[in-house]
Amino acid sequence: MLRVFFVALLSLSVVYSKICNLPPRLWCTSEETARECDVEKQCATFHGISNEVLATPQVHVTLYFESLCPGCRSFIKSQLFPTFQNLGSSNILNVTLVPYGNAHETKDGDKWVFQCQHGENECIGNLIETCLLHYNDVNVAFPVLACMESTGTPYEPSILKDCSSSTGIDYEQVLACSNSSLGNTLEHEMGMKTDALNPPHNYVPWVTLNGVHTEQIQQEATADLLKLVCDTYTGVKPQACNTFMDVCYKP
């Protein structure tokens, strides 16, 4: 079956060669590459995702946070990452992570200087996590970021190395980015995303659901994010959505 699938992709390569510069064997390695190469439906079939799921909009959850915030760490550990794990294969959830939080920035010559709520180490952690997300798809980066946050010292280079050891992530590239003008620019972009929130955030973790933040959304996300995502999804619920139901199924 695998051979047949890639033969089918190869037959499409002539049509899409002008917009996709990747070899066909890589077209289905992430949602971004599948979208760029215009083979989302073919890749979904290969990965066992139904057309019905494809036709239903994903639920978008965005977390605005800072790397040393205890509440942010708790939310990632108890709600966001478990929900991400439970729903990952169902393709109904899209997670965006914005590491900046309650920081402030000022321009100094050709670079930005950041002041973070929990000190310089938090700024370092924000930069490392921002560069991690820049170089890697969220499906690869988030487990590493969650691992880093769980240690309480995500600013330590050794933590990134340990947490990414089995992932294939180039941790040296990420660390170099965090100390470069690129990392500085990327963190500024995280700041702009955060400052563009409407309504403006007044605490972190700050959660938006399909681009919307209300106190009710925040409270439900903090209490049971899996249930909130499943209730929001308008398509056929995946099996993982049954985990929060207090029922006993027939054997």
Short mmCIF file of C-alpha atoms in Angstrom, two decimals:
data_model
loop_
_atom_site.label_atom_id
_atom_site.label_comp_id
_atom_site.label_asym_id
_atom_site.label_seq_id
_atom_site.Cartn_x
_atom_site.Cartn_y
_atom_site.Cartn_z
CA MET A 1 0.00 0.00 0.00
CA LEU A 2 2.86 2.35 0.86
CA ARG A 3 4.37 1.84 -2.60
CA VAL A 4 1.05 2.53 -4.32
CA PHE A 5 0.61 5.72 -2.30
CA PHE A 6 3.98 7.16 -3.23
CA VAL A 7 3.52 6.17 -6.87
CA ALA A 8 0.33 8.23 -6.79
CA LEU A 9 2.22 11.14 -5.27
CA LEU A 10 4.93 10.87 -7.90
CA SER A 11 2.30 11.11 -10.62
CA LEU A 12 1.26 14.45 -9.13
CA SER A 13 4.80 15.80 -8.88
CA VAL A 14 4.83 17.24 -12.39
CA VAL A 15 1.69 19.24 -11.67
CA TYR A 16 2.88 20.62 -8.34
CA SER A 17 6.61 21.00 -9.04
CA LYS A 18 6.30 24.75 -9.48
CA ILE A 19 4.89 25.30 -5.99
CA CYS A 20 6.57 22.50 -4.06
CA ASN A 21 10.34 22.19 -3.88
CA LEU A 22 10.38 19.02 -1.78
CA PRO A 23 10.74 15.43 -3.01
CA PRO A 24 7.46 13.47 -2.91
CA ARG A 25 8.66 11.22 -0.08
CA LEU A 26 8.59 14.30 2.21
CA TRP A 27 5.23 15.72 1.19
CA CYS A 28 3.35 14.08 4.08
CA THR A 29 5.87 14.66 6.86
CA SER A 30 3.90 17.61 8.27
CA GLU A 31 0.65 19.49 7.74
CA GLU A 32 2.62 22.50 6.49
CA THR A 33 4.44 20.59 3.75
CA ALA A 34 1.25 18.80 2.68
CA ARG A 35 -0.50 22.17 2.41
CA GLU A 36 2.38 23.74 0.48
CA CYS A 37 2.45 20.82 -1.95
CA ASP A 38 -1.35 20.76 -2.24
CA VAL A 39 -1.67 17.10 -1.25
CA GLU A 40 -3.50 17.43 2.08
CA LYS A 41 -6.27 15.02 1.11
CA GLN A 42 -3.84 12.43 -0.23
CA CYS A 43 -1.71 12.65 2.92
CA ALA A 44 -4.77 12.45 5.13
CA THR A 45 -5.79 9.25 3.39
CA PHE A 46 -2.30 7.86 3.91
CA HIS A 47 -2.42 8.70 7.63
CA GLY A 48 -5.94 7.33 8.04
CA ILE A 49 -7.72 10.67 8.52
CA SER A 50 -11.27 10.68 7.20
CA ASN A 51 -12.60 13.15 4.63
CA GLU A 52 -15.20 14.18 7.19
CA VAL A 53 -12.48 15.28 9.60
CA LEU A 54 -10.74 17.16 6.80
CA ALA A 55 -13.95 19.01 5.95
CA THR A 56 -14.53 20.11 9.57
CA PRO A 57 -12.56 23.11 10.85
CA GLN A 58 -9.98 22.32 13.49
CA VAL A 59 -10.24 23.79 16.97
CA HIS A 60 -7.48 26.37 17.41
CA VAL A 61 -6.05 26.78 20.89
CA THR A 62 -3.37 29.41 21.42
CA LEU A 63 -1.41 29.73 24.65
CA TYR A 64 0.29 33.02 25.50
CA PHE A 65 2.78 32.29 28.27
CA GLU A 66 6.23 32.93 29.74
CA SER A 67 8.83 30.32 30.46
CA LEU A 68 9.14 30.69 34.26
CA CYS A 69 5.50 31.35 35.13
CA PRO A 70 4.34 28.66 37.60
CA GLY A 71 0.73 28.91 36.40
CA CYS A 72 1.83 28.52 32.78
CA ARG A 73 3.89 25.48 33.66
CA SER A 74 0.95 23.97 35.51
CA PHE A 75 -1.45 24.59 32.62
CA ILE A 76 0.93 23.02 30.10
CA LYS A 77 1.49 20.00 32.34
CA SER A 78 -2.08 19.38 33.48
CA GLN A 79 -4.19 20.55 30.52
CA LEU A 80 -2.60 21.61 27.25
CA PHE A 81 0.00 18.91 26.71
CA PRO A 82 -2.25 15.98 27.80
CA THR A 83 -5.00 17.30 25.51
CA PHE A 84 -2.47 17.63 22.69
CA GLN A 85 -1.39 14.03 23.27
CA ASN A 86 -4.92 12.66 23.49
CA LEU A 87 -6.16 14.40 20.34
CA GLY A 88 -2.96 14.42 18.27
CA SER A 89 -3.85 11.56 15.94
CA SER A 90 -7.43 12.80 15.43
CA ASN A 91 -6.33 16.00 13.64
CA ILE A 92 -9.07 18.07 15.30
CA LEU A 93 -6.77 20.28 17.39
CA ASN A 94 -4.36 23.00 16.28
CA VAL A 95 -2.05 24.34 18.99
CA THR A 96 -0.10 27.60 18.81
CA LEU A 97 2.44 28.57 21.47
CA VAL A 98 3.55 32.16 22.07
CA PRO A 99 6.42 32.47 24.61
CA TYR A 100 6.50 36.11 25.70
CA GLY A 101 3.88 36.69 28.39
CA ASN A 102 4.21 39.79 30.57
CA ALA A 103 7.56 40.86 29.15
CA HIS A 104 8.36 44.34 27.89
CA GLU A 105 10.70 45.36 25.10
CA THR A 106 12.62 48.46 24.10
CA LYS A 107 14.66 49.15 20.99
CA ASP A 108 18.40 49.61 21.45
CA GLY A 109 20.06 50.34 18.13
CA ASP A 110 19.32 47.47 15.78
CA LYS A 111 18.15 45.01 18.47
CA TRP A 112 15.37 44.58 21.00
CA VAL A 113 16.02 44.42 24.72
CA PHE A 114 13.56 42.36 26.73
CA GLN A 115 12.60 42.74 30.38
CA CYS A 116 10.84 39.66 31.72
CA GLN A 117 8.61 39.31 34.78
CA HIS A 118 10.73 36.57 36.38
CA GLY A 119 14.12 37.97 35.43
CA GLU A 120 16.80 37.40 32.83
CA ASN A 121 16.58 33.61 32.93
CA GLU A 122 12.96 33.81 31.84
CA CYS A 123 13.99 35.92 28.84
CA ILE A 124 16.55 33.25 27.95
CA GLY A 125 13.91 30.54 28.29
CA ASN A 126 11.48 32.49 26.11
CA LEU A 127 14.13 32.89 23.42
CA ILE A 128 15.09 29.20 23.43
CA GLU A 129 11.46 28.13 23.20
CA THR A 130 10.75 30.64 20.44
CA CYS A 131 13.68 29.36 18.38
CA LEU A 132 12.61 25.77 19.05
CA LEU A 133 9.18 26.57 17.60
CA HIS A 134 10.72 28.43 14.67
CA TYR A 135 12.76 25.49 13.42
CA ASN A 136 10.34 22.67 14.19
CA ASP A 137 6.72 21.80 13.56
CA VAL A 138 4.65 22.14 16.73
CA ASN A 139 4.02 18.38 16.74
CA VAL A 140 7.76 17.89 17.21
CA ALA A 141 8.53 20.99 19.26
CA PHE A 142 5.72 20.84 21.81
CA PRO A 143 6.79 17.58 23.52
CA VAL A 144 10.27 19.04 23.90
CA LEU A 145 8.94 22.34 25.22
CA ALA A 146 6.65 20.55 27.68
CA CYS A 147 9.63 18.51 28.88
CA MET A 148 11.68 21.68 29.33
CA GLU A 149 8.91 23.42 31.25
CA SER A 150 8.45 20.43 33.56
CA THR A 151 12.01 20.85 34.86
CA GLY A 152 11.48 24.42 36.06
CA THR A 153 14.73 25.51 34.38
CA PRO A 154 13.95 25.74 30.64
CA TYR A 155 16.69 28.36 30.27
CA GLU A 156 19.46 25.81 30.83
CA PRO A 157 21.07 24.63 27.55
CA SER A 158 21.50 21.15 28.99
CA ILE A 159 17.74 20.89 29.51
CA LEU A 160 17.07 21.49 25.81
CA LYS A 161 19.71 18.91 24.95
CA ASP A 162 18.25 16.30 27.28
CA CYS A 163 14.63 16.91 26.30
CA SER A 164 15.37 16.76 22.58
CA SER A 165 17.81 13.84 22.66
CA SER A 166 15.44 11.32 21.07
CA THR A 167 13.70 13.68 18.64
CA GLY A 168 16.26 14.47 15.97
CA ILE A 169 16.03 18.18 16.79
CA ASP A 170 19.25 20.11 16.23
CA TYR A 171 19.53 21.61 19.69
CA GLU A 172 22.75 23.44 18.82
CA GLN A 173 20.92 25.24 16.02
CA VAL A 174 18.18 26.25 18.45
CA LEU A 175 20.68 27.52 21.03
CA ALA A 176 22.61 29.46 18.38
CA CYS A 177 19.35 31.04 17.26
CA SER A 178 18.53 32.11 20.81
CA ASN A 179 21.76 34.09 20.96
CA SER A 180 21.48 35.63 17.49
CA SER A 181 19.80 38.54 15.76
CA LEU A 182 17.34 36.03 14.30
CA GLY A 183 16.25 34.93 17.77
CA ASN A 184 15.97 38.57 18.82
CA THR A 185 13.69 39.28 15.86
CA LEU A 186 11.60 36.16 16.44
CA GLU A 187 11.03 37.06 20.09
CA HIS A 188 10.03 40.58 19.03
CA GLU A 189 7.44 38.97 16.77
CA MET A 190 6.13 36.97 19.74
CA GLY A 191 5.85 40.26 21.59
CA MET A 192 3.88 41.83 18.75
CA LYS A 193 1.49 38.87 18.69
CA THR A 194 0.97 39.21 22.42
CA ASP A 195 0.51 42.99 22.30
CA ALA A 196 -2.02 42.61 19.48
CA LEU A 197 -4.41 40.62 21.68
CA ASN A 198 -7.94 42.02 21.84
CA PRO A 199 -8.88 42.23 24.61
CA PRO A 200 -5.32 42.81 25.87
CA HIS A 201 -4.05 40.13 28.21
CA ASN A 202 -3.70 41.01 31.88
CA TYR A 203 -2.26 37.70 33.10
CA VAL A 204 -0.70 34.49 31.84
CA PRO A 205 -1.40 31.74 31.00
CA TRP A 206 -3.78 33.45 28.56
CA VAL A 207 -5.80 31.07 26.38
CA THR A 208 -7.69 31.83 23.19
CA LEU A 209 -10.14 29.42 21.58
CA ASN A 210 -10.49 29.92 17.82
CA GLY A 211 -8.98 33.36 18.34
CA VAL A 212 -11.36 34.38 21.14
CA HIS A 213 -10.65 34.95 24.83
CA THR A 214 -13.27 35.28 27.54
CA GLU A 215 -13.12 34.56 31.25
CA GLN A 216 -15.46 31.61 30.73
CA ILE A 217 -13.18 30.14 28.04
CA GLN A 218 -10.20 30.63 30.36
CA GLN A 219 -11.95 28.95 33.28
CA GLU A 220 -13.15 25.99 31.20
CA ALA A 221 -9.72 25.58 29.59
CA THR A 222 -8.06 25.58 32.99
CA ALA A 223 -10.57 23.10 34.43
CA ASP A 224 -10.88 20.64 31.52
CA LEU A 225 -9.35 21.65 28.21
CA LEU A 226 -10.05 18.29 26.57
CA LYS A 227 -13.77 18.68 27.21
CA LEU A 228 -13.73 22.26 25.96
CA VAL A 229 -12.01 21.29 22.70
CA CYS A 230 -14.31 18.32 22.18
CA ASP A 231 -17.41 20.42 22.89
CA THR A 232 -16.18 23.06 20.42
CA TYR A 233 -15.38 20.63 17.60
CA THR A 234 -18.34 20.46 15.21
CA GLY A 235 -17.52 17.17 13.49
CA VAL A 236 -17.80 13.57 14.63
CA LYS A 237 -16.03 13.35 17.98
CA PRO A 238 -12.94 11.12 18.13
CA GLN A 239 -12.77 8.35 20.72
CA ALA A 240 -10.53 10.49 22.92
CA CYS A 241 -13.47 12.81 23.52
CA ASN A 242 -15.20 10.05 25.45
CA THR A 243 -12.54 9.98 28.16
CA PHE A 244 -14.15 12.77 30.17
CA MET A 245 -17.62 11.19 30.12
CA ASP A 246 -18.65 9.57 33.39
CA VAL A 247 -20.19 6.50 31.80
CA CYS A 248 -19.68 2.72 31.73
CA TYR A 249 -19.66 1.15 28.30
CA LYS A 250 -21.04 -2.29 27.59
CA PRO A 251 -18.28 -4.92 27.27
#
